[in-house]
Short mmCIF file of C-alpha atoms (C1' of nucleotides) in Angstrom, two decimals:
data_model
loop_
_atom_site.label_atom_id
_atom_site.label_comp_id
_atom_site.label_asym_id
_atom_site.label_seq_id
_atom_site.Cartn_x
_atom_site.Cartn_y
_atom_site.Cartn_z
CA MET A 1 30.67 -30.60 38.00
CA SER A 2 31.37 -33.57 35.76
CA THR A 3 33.45 -33.27 32.60
CA ALA A 4 30.35 -34.11 30.58
CA GLU A 5 28.84 -30.84 31.71
CA GLU A 6 31.71 -28.60 30.74
CA THR A 7 33.18 -27.42 27.44
CA ALA A 8 36.70 -26.15 26.86
CA GLY A 9 35.40 -22.64 27.47
CA GLY A 10 34.11 -23.54 30.91
CA GLU A 11 30.50 -22.86 30.05
CA PRO A 12 28.28 -25.62 31.45
CA GLN A 13 26.46 -27.73 28.86
CA PRO A 14 22.84 -28.02 29.84
CA TRP A 15 22.48 -31.70 28.88
CA GLY A 16 24.65 -33.31 31.52
CA GLU A 17 21.83 -35.09 33.28
CA VAL A 18 20.06 -36.42 30.18
CA SER A 19 20.30 -40.19 29.90
CA PRO A 20 20.74 -42.68 28.43
CA ASP A 21 23.65 -41.70 26.27
CA ALA A 22 21.78 -42.17 22.99
CA ALA A 23 18.98 -39.88 24.12
CA ARG A 24 21.48 -37.16 24.98
CA ARG A 25 23.25 -37.51 21.64
CA LEU A 26 19.93 -37.13 19.86
CA LEU A 27 19.11 -34.04 21.91
CA VAL A 28 22.44 -32.40 21.13
CA ALA A 29 22.06 -33.28 17.45
CA ALA A 30 18.56 -31.78 17.45
CA VAL A 31 19.79 -28.53 19.02
CA GLU A 32 22.46 -28.18 16.34
CA ALA A 33 20.06 -28.93 13.52
CA PHE A 34 17.23 -26.73 14.82
CA ALA A 35 19.62 -23.82 15.40
CA GLU A 36 21.11 -24.13 11.92
CA ARG A 37 18.01 -24.65 9.84
CA GLY A 38 14.99 -24.09 12.05
CA TYR A 39 12.57 -26.65 13.47
CA HIS A 40 10.39 -27.09 10.42
CA ALA A 41 13.27 -27.31 7.97
CA THR A 42 14.96 -30.01 10.04
CA THR A 43 14.09 -33.63 9.28
CA THR A 44 14.10 -36.48 11.73
CA ARG A 45 16.47 -38.24 9.34
CA ASP A 46 18.91 -35.33 9.73
CA ILE A 47 18.78 -35.44 13.52
CA ALA A 48 19.25 -39.19 13.64
CA GLY A 49 22.08 -38.98 11.11
CA ARG A 50 23.98 -36.38 13.17
CA ALA A 51 23.64 -38.64 16.19
CA GLY A 52 24.98 -41.59 14.17
CA MET A 53 21.76 -43.57 14.27
CA SER A 54 18.97 -44.70 11.99
CA PRO A 55 15.82 -42.57 11.73
CA ALA A 56 13.76 -45.11 13.64
CA ALA A 57 16.05 -44.95 16.68
CA LEU A 58 14.79 -41.46 17.45
CA TYR A 59 11.34 -42.84 18.28
CA ILE A 60 12.65 -45.18 20.92
CA HIS A 61 13.66 -42.21 23.07
CA TYR A 62 11.17 -39.55 22.00
CA LYS A 63 7.55 -39.90 21.01
CA THR A 64 7.63 -37.18 18.34
CA LYS A 65 9.92 -34.59 16.82
CA GLU A 66 7.99 -31.98 18.79
CA GLU A 67 8.87 -33.69 22.07
CA LEU A 68 12.52 -33.08 21.26
CA LEU A 69 11.86 -29.38 20.81
CA HIS A 70 9.80 -29.27 24.00
CA ARG A 71 12.55 -30.88 26.06
CA ILE A 72 15.20 -28.57 24.57
CA SER A 73 13.05 -25.53 25.28
CA ARG A 74 12.33 -26.48 28.86
CA ILE A 75 15.87 -27.44 29.80
CA GLY A 76 17.28 -24.38 28.02
CA HIS A 77 14.91 -21.98 29.72
CA GLU A 78 15.48 -23.54 33.11
CA LYS A 79 19.25 -23.22 32.80
CA ALA A 80 19.04 -19.61 31.64
CA LEU A 81 16.61 -18.74 34.41
CA ASP A 82 18.93 -20.39 36.92
CA VAL A 83 21.84 -18.24 35.71
CA LEU A 84 19.75 -15.08 35.94
CA ARG A 85 18.31 -15.84 39.37
CA THR A 86 21.65 -16.69 40.92
CA ALA A 87 22.90 -13.24 39.97
CA ALA A 88 19.66 -11.48 40.88
CA ASP A 89 19.49 -13.02 44.34
CA SER A 90 23.10 -12.38 45.26
CA GLU A 91 24.20 -9.85 47.83
CA GLY A 92 25.20 -6.34 46.88
CA THR A 93 23.69 -3.07 45.79
CA PRO A 94 20.96 -3.08 43.12
CA ALA A 95 23.53 -1.78 40.65
CA GLU A 96 25.89 -4.66 41.38
CA ARG A 97 23.08 -7.19 41.15
CA LEU A 98 21.76 -5.73 37.88
CA ALA A 99 25.22 -5.65 36.33
CA GLU A 100 25.92 -9.22 37.37
CA ALA A 101 22.51 -10.41 36.14
CA VAL A 102 23.00 -8.84 32.72
CA ARG A 103 26.60 -9.98 32.50
CA SER A 104 25.82 -13.63 33.22
CA PHE A 105 22.56 -13.72 31.24
CA VAL A 106 24.28 -12.26 28.19
CA ARG A 107 27.24 -14.58 28.62
CA TRP A 108 24.85 -17.50 28.57
CA HIS A 109 23.03 -16.30 25.46
CA ALA A 110 26.32 -15.73 23.64
CA GLY A 111 28.09 -18.88 24.75
CA GLN A 112 25.03 -21.08 24.31
CA HIS A 113 23.68 -19.21 21.32
CA THR A 114 22.67 -22.38 19.48
CA VAL A 115 20.47 -23.49 22.37
CA ALA A 116 19.24 -19.96 22.94
CA ARG A 117 18.24 -19.55 19.31
CA VAL A 118 16.13 -22.68 19.38
CA VAL A 119 14.60 -21.73 22.69
CA GLN A 120 13.76 -18.17 21.63
CA TYR A 121 12.72 -18.51 18.01
CA GLU A 122 11.02 -21.90 17.74
CA LEU A 123 8.43 -21.36 20.45
CA ASP A 124 5.57 -21.17 17.96
CA ALA A 125 6.30 -24.67 16.70
CA LEU A 126 5.19 -26.08 20.07
CA GLY A 127 1.61 -27.09 20.76
CA PRO A 128 -0.56 -24.92 23.04
CA ASP A 129 0.17 -26.81 26.29
CA ALA A 130 3.91 -26.92 25.83
CA ARG A 131 3.97 -23.30 24.73
CA ALA A 132 2.07 -22.21 27.83
CA GLU A 133 4.60 -23.98 30.03
CA ILE A 134 7.50 -22.18 28.35
CA VAL A 135 5.77 -18.80 28.46
CA ALA A 136 5.38 -19.24 32.22
CA LEU A 137 9.13 -19.75 32.54
CA ARG A 138 9.74 -16.56 30.57
CA ARG A 139 7.57 -14.54 32.89
CA GLN A 140 9.91 -15.53 35.70
CA ASN A 141 12.81 -13.95 33.80
CA ASP A 142 10.79 -10.79 33.57
CA ALA A 143 9.93 -10.84 37.26
CA ALA A 144 13.55 -11.33 38.28
CA VAL A 145 14.81 -8.35 36.30
CA ARG A 146 11.93 -6.11 37.28
CA GLN A 147 12.57 -6.86 40.94
CA ILE A 148 16.16 -5.61 40.74
CA ILE A 149 15.13 -2.43 38.95
CA GLN A 150 12.38 -1.77 41.48
CA ASP A 151 14.84 -2.29 44.32
CA GLY A 152 17.19 0.21 42.73
CA VAL A 153 14.44 2.78 42.30
CA ALA A 154 13.22 2.27 45.87
CA ALA A 155 16.76 2.73 47.19
CA GLY A 156 17.16 5.89 45.14
CA ASP A 157 20.07 4.36 43.21
CA PHE A 158 18.29 4.27 39.83
CA ASP A 159 16.40 6.89 37.88
CA VAL A 160 13.80 4.96 35.86
CA PRO A 161 10.54 6.63 34.79
CA ASP A 162 9.08 3.44 33.24
CA VAL A 163 10.02 0.30 35.16
CA LYS A 164 7.94 -2.14 33.10
CA GLY A 165 9.12 -0.76 29.78
CA THR A 166 12.74 -0.68 30.85
CA THR A 167 12.50 -4.28 32.05
CA VAL A 168 11.21 -5.36 28.65
CA ALA A 169 14.01 -3.47 26.93
CA VAL A 170 16.75 -4.92 29.14
CA LEU A 171 15.57 -8.49 28.60
CA SER A 172 15.08 -7.89 24.89
CA LEU A 173 18.62 -6.57 24.59
CA CYS A 174 20.07 -9.62 26.34
CA ILE A 175 17.99 -12.19 24.47
CA ASP A 176 18.71 -10.74 21.05
CA VAL A 177 22.39 -11.50 21.60
CA ALA A 178 21.54 -15.07 20.63
CA ARG A 179 20.43 -13.85 17.19
CA TRP A 180 23.51 -11.85 16.18
CA PHE A 181 26.32 -13.40 18.20
CA ASN A 182 28.93 -15.09 16.04
CA VAL A 183 31.59 -17.39 17.44
CA ASN A 184 34.03 -16.20 14.77
CA GLY A 185 33.24 -12.55 15.49
CA PRO A 186 35.56 -10.14 17.27
CA ARG A 187 34.05 -10.43 20.76
CA THR A 188 34.00 -13.16 23.38
CA PRO A 189 30.85 -13.83 25.44
CA ASP A 190 32.64 -12.29 28.43
CA GLU A 191 33.34 -9.07 26.54
CA VAL A 192 29.78 -8.75 25.30
CA GLY A 193 28.55 -9.38 28.84
CA ALA A 194 30.76 -6.61 30.24
CA LEU A 195 29.72 -4.15 27.52
CA TYR A 196 26.04 -4.87 28.03
CA ALA A 197 26.23 -4.63 31.81
CA ASP A 198 27.65 -1.13 31.41
CA LEU A 199 24.99 -0.14 28.87
CA VAL A 200 22.18 -1.34 31.12
CA LEU A 201 23.53 0.58 34.11
CA ARG A 202 23.42 3.65 31.88
CA MET A 203 19.83 2.87 30.91
CA VAL A 204 18.75 2.96 34.56
CA ARG A 205 21.11 5.86 35.36
CA ALA A 206 22.69 4.01 38.25
CA THR A 207 24.34 6.43 40.64
CA LYS A 208 26.21 3.90 42.79
CA MET B 1 0.58 9.24 -0.87
CA SER B 2 -2.04 6.97 -2.37
CA THR B 3 -4.65 5.25 -0.24
CA ALA B 4 -3.23 1.89 -1.28
CA GLU B 5 -0.08 2.77 0.62
CA GLU B 6 -1.69 3.78 3.85
CA THR B 7 -3.46 1.91 6.64
CA ALA B 8 -5.91 3.35 9.14
CA GLY B 9 -3.01 3.94 11.51
CA GLY B 10 -1.22 6.07 8.95
CA GLU B 11 1.75 3.75 8.67
CA PRO B 12 2.71 3.29 5.01
CA GLN B 13 2.28 -0.21 3.61
CA PRO B 14 5.42 -1.17 1.74
CA TRP B 15 3.62 -2.91 -1.13
CA GLY B 16 2.05 0.04 -2.89
CA GLU B 17 4.07 -0.23 -6.06
CA VAL B 18 3.77 -4.00 -6.53
CA SER B 19 1.67 -4.88 -9.55
CA PRO B 20 -0.42 -6.43 -10.93
CA ASP B 21 -3.04 -6.61 -8.24
CA ALA B 22 -2.93 -10.40 -7.94
CA ALA B 23 0.83 -10.35 -7.40
CA ARG B 24 0.43 -7.83 -4.60
CA ARG B 25 -2.33 -9.83 -2.93
CA LEU B 26 -0.10 -12.90 -3.00
CA LEU B 27 2.77 -10.93 -1.48
CA VAL B 28 0.61 -9.63 1.35
CA ALA B 29 -0.78 -13.11 1.96
CA ALA B 30 2.74 -14.54 2.07
CA VAL B 31 3.88 -11.93 4.62
CA GLU B 32 0.97 -12.82 6.90
CA ALA B 33 1.56 -16.54 6.58
CA PHE B 34 5.35 -16.38 6.98
CA ALA B 35 5.04 -14.12 10.03
CA GLU B 36 2.48 -16.39 11.68
CA ARG B 37 4.00 -19.79 11.03
CA GLY B 38 7.46 -19.26 9.58
CA TYR B 39 8.64 -19.78 6.03
CA HIS B 40 9.13 -23.54 6.13
CA ALA B 41 5.85 -24.23 7.91
CA THR B 42 3.89 -22.21 5.36
CA THR B 43 2.58 -24.03 2.31
CA THR B 44 2.03 -22.54 -1.11
CA ARG B 45 -1.56 -23.73 -0.84
CA ASP B 46 -1.96 -21.62 2.30
CA ILE B 47 -0.58 -18.49 0.62
CA ALA B 48 -2.76 -18.92 -2.47
CA GLY B 49 -5.79 -19.62 -0.30
CA ARG B 50 -5.32 -16.42 1.73
CA ALA B 51 -5.11 -14.48 -1.55
CA GLY B 52 -8.32 -16.15 -2.74
CA MET B 53 -6.67 -18.07 -5.55
CA SER B 54 -5.80 -21.59 -6.53
CA PRO B 55 -2.33 -22.96 -5.69
CA ALA B 56 -1.29 -22.89 -9.33
CA ALA B 57 -1.95 -19.15 -9.65
CA LEU B 58 1.04 -18.42 -7.45
CA TYR B 59 3.41 -19.70 -10.11
CA ILE B 60 2.12 -17.29 -12.74
CA HIS B 61 3.54 -14.37 -10.74
CA TYR B 62 6.47 -15.95 -8.89
CA LYS B 63 8.87 -18.62 -10.01
CA THR B 64 9.19 -20.27 -6.60
CA LYS B 65 8.10 -19.90 -2.99
CA GLU B 66 11.60 -18.64 -2.23
CA GLU B 67 11.21 -15.78 -4.71
CA LEU B 68 8.28 -14.55 -2.63
CA LEU B 69 10.46 -14.50 0.48
CA HIS B 70 13.27 -12.80 -1.40
CA ARG B 71 11.01 -10.01 -2.67
CA ILE B 72 9.49 -9.51 0.79
CA SER B 73 12.92 -9.35 2.37
CA ARG B 74 14.30 -6.84 -0.10
CA ILE B 75 11.31 -4.51 -0.08
CA GLY B 76 11.03 -4.72 3.71
CA HIS B 77 14.68 -3.93 4.26
CA GLU B 78 14.65 -1.08 1.79
CA LYS B 79 11.65 0.55 3.46
CA ALA B 80 13.16 0.19 6.93
CA LEU B 81 16.49 1.55 5.75
CA ASP B 82 14.69 4.45 4.15
CA VAL B 83 12.95 5.31 7.42
CA LEU B 84 16.23 5.12 9.33
CA ARG B 85 18.20 7.20 6.83
CA THR B 86 15.62 9.95 6.62
CA ALA B 87 15.95 10.46 10.36
CA ALA B 88 19.72 10.05 10.41
CA ASP B 89 20.30 12.60 7.67
CA SER B 90 18.00 15.25 9.08
CA GLU B 91 19.19 18.48 10.61
CA GLY B 92 19.76 18.89 14.33
CA THR B 93 22.19 17.89 17.01
CA PRO B 94 23.48 14.30 17.13
CA ALA B 95 21.19 13.69 20.10
CA GLU B 96 18.15 14.86 18.17
CA ARG B 97 19.11 12.79 15.14
CA LEU B 98 19.78 9.68 17.23
CA ALA B 99 16.49 10.04 19.09
CA GLU B 100 14.56 10.53 15.88
CA ALA B 101 16.31 7.60 14.18
CA VAL B 102 15.52 5.24 17.05
CA ARG B 103 11.99 6.56 17.39
CA SER B 104 11.10 6.05 13.72
CA PHE B 105 13.01 2.78 13.32
CA VAL B 106 11.29 1.31 16.38
CA ARG B 107 7.92 2.63 15.24
CA TRP B 108 8.42 0.84 11.94
CA HIS B 109 9.41 -2.45 13.59
CA ALA B 110 6.41 -2.28 15.91
CA GLY B 111 3.84 -1.12 13.37
CA GLN B 112 5.10 -3.42 10.63
CA HIS B 113 6.06 -6.22 12.96
CA THR B 114 4.71 -8.92 10.64
CA VAL B 115 6.95 -7.76 7.81
CA ALA B 116 9.84 -7.17 10.18
CA ARG B 117 9.59 -10.64 11.63
CA VAL B 118 9.78 -12.25 8.21
CA VAL B 119 12.63 -9.99 7.18
CA GLN B 120 14.65 -10.57 10.35
CA TYR B 121 14.05 -14.21 11.15
CA GLU B 122 13.69 -15.98 7.81
CA LEU B 123 16.97 -14.82 6.30
CA ASP B 124 18.50 -18.29 6.50
CA ALA B 125 15.78 -19.71 4.27
CA LEU B 126 17.16 -17.72 1.34
CA GLY B 127 19.81 -19.09 -0.98
CA PRO B 128 23.39 -17.75 -0.80
CA ASP B 129 23.02 -15.04 -3.46
CA ALA B 130 19.79 -13.61 -2.11
CA ARG B 131 21.12 -13.76 1.43
CA ALA B 132 24.24 -11.84 0.47
CA GLU B 133 22.12 -9.10 -1.05
CA ILE B 134 20.07 -8.74 2.13
CA VAL B 135 23.13 -8.78 4.37
CA ALA B 136 24.54 -5.87 2.36
CA LEU B 137 21.38 -3.87 3.08
CA ARG B 138 21.74 -4.60 6.78
CA ARG B 139 25.26 -3.26 6.85
CA GLN B 140 23.86 0.07 5.69
CA ASN B 141 21.64 0.17 8.78
CA ASP B 142 24.71 -0.35 10.88
CA ALA B 143 26.65 2.38 9.08
CA ALA B 144 23.83 4.90 9.49
CA VAL B 145 23.57 4.42 13.25
CA ARG B 146 27.31 4.33 13.77
CA GLN B 147 27.70 7.62 11.92
CA ILE B 148 25.32 9.42 14.28
CA ILE B 149 27.08 8.06 17.35
CA GLN B 150 30.48 9.02 15.97
CA ASP B 151 29.20 12.52 15.25
CA GLY B 152 27.96 12.80 18.82
CA VAL B 153 31.28 11.64 20.24
CA ALA B 154 33.22 14.00 17.97
CA ALA B 155 31.04 16.92 19.05
CA GLY B 156 31.53 16.03 22.69
CA ASP B 157 27.80 15.47 23.15
CA PHE B 158 28.04 11.71 23.80
CA ASP B 159 30.16 9.65 26.18
CA VAL B 160 30.63 6.29 24.44
CA PRO B 161 33.70 4.16 25.19
CA ASP B 162 32.83 1.48 22.58
CA VAL B 163 31.20 2.93 19.45
CA LYS B 164 31.01 -0.32 17.48
CA GLY B 165 29.60 -2.30 20.39
CA THR B 166 27.09 0.38 21.26
CA THR B 167 25.95 0.54 17.62
CA VAL B 168 25.30 -3.19 17.62
CA ALA B 169 23.37 -2.93 20.87
CA VAL B 170 21.20 -0.03 19.69
CA LEU B 171 20.26 -1.78 16.47
CA SER B 172 19.68 -5.06 18.28
CA LEU B 173 17.37 -3.33 20.73
CA CYS B 174 15.32 -1.77 17.91
CA ILE B 175 15.11 -4.88 15.76
CA ASP B 176 14.06 -7.16 18.61
CA VAL B 177 10.92 -5.05 19.01
CA ALA B 178 9.54 -7.02 16.05
CA ARG B 179 9.82 -10.24 18.09
CA TRP B 180 7.99 -9.20 21.23
CA PHE B 181 5.65 -6.43 20.06
CA ASN B 182 2.00 -7.36 20.37
CA VAL B 183 -0.77 -5.34 18.76
CA ASN B 184 -3.09 -6.19 21.66
CA GLY B 185 -0.45 -5.22 24.23
CA PRO B 186 -0.54 -2.09 26.36
CA ARG B 187 1.74 0.09 24.22
CA THR B 188 1.37 1.71 20.83
CA PRO B 189 4.27 1.82 18.36
CA ASP B 190 4.61 5.55 19.11
CA GLU B 191 4.93 4.94 22.83
CA VAL B 192 7.54 2.22 22.38
CA GLY B 193 9.45 4.51 20.03
CA ALA B 194 9.49 7.33 22.58
CA LEU B 195 10.56 5.02 25.41
CA TYR B 196 13.36 3.52 23.35
CA ALA B 197 14.62 6.89 22.11
CA ASP B 198 15.02 7.93 25.75
CA LEU B 199 16.77 4.69 26.68
CA VAL B 200 19.22 5.01 23.81
CA LEU B 201 20.08 8.62 24.72
CA ARG B 202 20.89 7.28 28.18
CA MET B 203 23.09 4.56 26.68
CA VAL B 204 25.26 7.17 24.94
CA ARG B 205 25.02 9.57 27.91
CA ALA B 206 23.80 12.41 25.71
CA THR B 207 24.44 15.75 27.40
CA LYS B 208 22.45 17.96 25.05
"C1'" DG C 1 22.04 -71.52 29.02
"C1'" DG C 2 17.28 -70.08 28.28
"C1'" DG C 3 14.21 -66.13 28.61
"C1'" DC C 4 13.51 -61.47 28.65
"C1'" DA C 5 13.98 -56.57 28.39
"C1'" DC C 6 16.12 -53.15 25.93
"C1'" DT C 7 18.15 -50.96 21.90
"C1'" DC C 8 18.54 -50.52 17.28
"C1'" DT C 9 17.76 -51.27 12.03
"C1'" DA C 10 15.70 -52.02 7.19
"C1'" DA C 11 11.80 -51.32 4.93
"C1'" DG C 12 8.03 -48.90 3.94
"C1'" DC C 13 3.12 -46.67 4.82
"C1'" DG C 14 0.17 -42.82 4.20
"C1'" DC C 15 0.35 -38.19 3.48
"C1'" DT C 16 1.49 -33.57 2.09
"C1'" DC C 17 4.71 -30.86 -0.06
"C1'" DG C 18 6.44 -27.62 -4.11
"C1'" DC C 19 5.52 -27.40 -8.49
"C1'" DT C 20 3.65 -28.58 -13.48
"C1'" DC C 21 0.49 -29.36 -17.17
"C1'" DA C 22 -3.43 -29.29 -20.14
"C1'" DC C 23 -7.01 -26.62 -20.69
"C1'" DC C 24 -10.46 -22.57 -20.15
"C1'" DC C 25 -12.09 -17.84 -19.79
"C1'" DT C 26 -11.89 -12.89 -20.78
"C1'" DC C 27 -10.83 -9.04 -23.35
"C1'" DG C 28 -8.61 -5.63 -26.69
"C1'" DG C 29 -7.33 -5.05 -31.73
"C1'" DC C 30 -8.69 -5.52 -36.39
"C1'" DG D 1 -16.46 -12.46 -35.48
"C1'" DC D 2 -12.13 -14.16 -34.96
"C1'" DC D 3 -7.57 -14.32 -32.80
"C1'" DG D 4 -3.84 -14.20 -29.65
"C1'" DA D 5 -2.08 -13.12 -25.19
"C1'" DG D 6 -2.30 -13.27 -20.49
"C1'" DG D 7 -4.48 -14.68 -16.00
"C1'" DG D 8 -6.74 -18.31 -14.08
"C1'" DT D 9 -8.16 -23.44 -12.71
"C1'" DG D 10 -8.44 -28.77 -11.53
"C1'" DA D 11 -5.92 -32.56 -11.39
"C1'" DG D 12 -1.98 -34.71 -10.34
"C1'" DC D 13 3.33 -35.93 -10.46
"C1'" DG D 14 7.57 -37.18 -8.03
"C1'" DA D 15 9.75 -36.50 -3.86
"C1'" DG D 16 10.42 -36.31 0.82
"C1'" DC D 17 8.13 -35.98 5.13
"C1'" DG D 18 6.94 -37.96 10.19
"C1'" DC D 19 6.31 -42.04 11.93
"C1'" DT D 20 5.45 -47.45 12.36
"C1'" DT D 21 6.38 -52.22 12.17
"C1'" DA D 22 8.70 -56.70 12.11
"C1'" DG D 23 12.52 -58.56 13.47
"C1'" DA D 24 17.59 -58.91 14.83
"C1'" DG D 25 21.47 -58.26 18.10
"C1'" DT D 26 23.04 -57.80 22.97
"C1'" DG D 27 23.62 -58.18 27.78
"C1'" DC D 28 21.72 -59.56 32.35
"C1'" DC D 29 19.21 -62.40 35.76
"C1'" DC D 30 17.99 -66.84 37.31
#
DNA sequence: GGGCACTCTAAGCGCTCGCTCACCCTCGGC
DNA sequence: GCCGAGGGTGAGCGAGCGCTTAGAGTGCCC
């Protein structure tokens, strides 16, 4: 992993492979601005300014402001899905896999909460085609979590009367971390991840 | 309860006491528009148009577009807090009170998901003073839920190692319903409320 | 060292935004 | 029948928006 992909905290930045350099700076600036003020309240002049460039420079690398949001959404979702799948597909009991999935997914949403906020709350600003692409990625999150819960039920390790509903609730719980998590708050992403993994195991009444 | 405060589903509309009639129509139109497209993407022409009025009419009843959002946020929060408190302060065991609080709070966020979305996701569009007022209301939500959990722990009915963290998670779970709930989806607000009440009792390992 | 591709800027176009203003209609009190 | 107050409208202002264009600087290949 290159240094460009890692922060001081060790959490991988999702933009490592974006090039050229100016395009990456614009993308990072757009994430910050969108997360702070929302897509519609952010101006192209603001994004370009944060990246240290003139407003016109943005249009050399991206066709529209919406293309920036689309790229952020896709890369962000892909990275989060990658984190979730790695944990879901690992070895171990369903309880271990579920705990690890929640722990790492929550850690991502807390550590990368600026990206996650954009990705989760600005979906409606995308056009129909782009939105459909992102929604498809989300369904894969759902499928990954549901699979673990089903495995646990089948093995007799979980007691879950409503698998679909519980899946929705687990994902909802993890995703909403991006909304309330505060870097200056009392908890680190690791701590929130550990707390939430425990809470989710309680929700499925894991017995081992 | 007057007919103006009730929909076909029986859920009370929060705008019953807003007058005159034109001001209420504008408020309802603004909630719809803000929920659909977000505060910044909604134009005053759109709001006035939905209320069947000219753009200028809006400024007879509200000083600015932001005042509309402020009023929606305050009324929405007050109604939700009212629902939560009524359940939290009722008689019964901590488990019964927690279940009823989650059930009614979730039902409100599902049934009034347009209002709830505006209230939860457009907070940053408010100025500092208005935002501070809304944040204070939110803290009362937190206090109400935490009190029930503490009561349950004190009575020996709950097993909760981290009361503050669990409180945050429970509220987060309920609030996020407003984001994903879909009127055309497979579940009614009542059903989601019942499912979530059960899940939360599992989270605190309620024994009676 | 001339030509070219790439990157970036200053200036500004056309448009829509939040909001205002001058004026009109309706209606209750006398 | 007249008046004043309050709710409404059509037109439009100044500002800021997303985005474009003409042209300048820079490095690389031959």
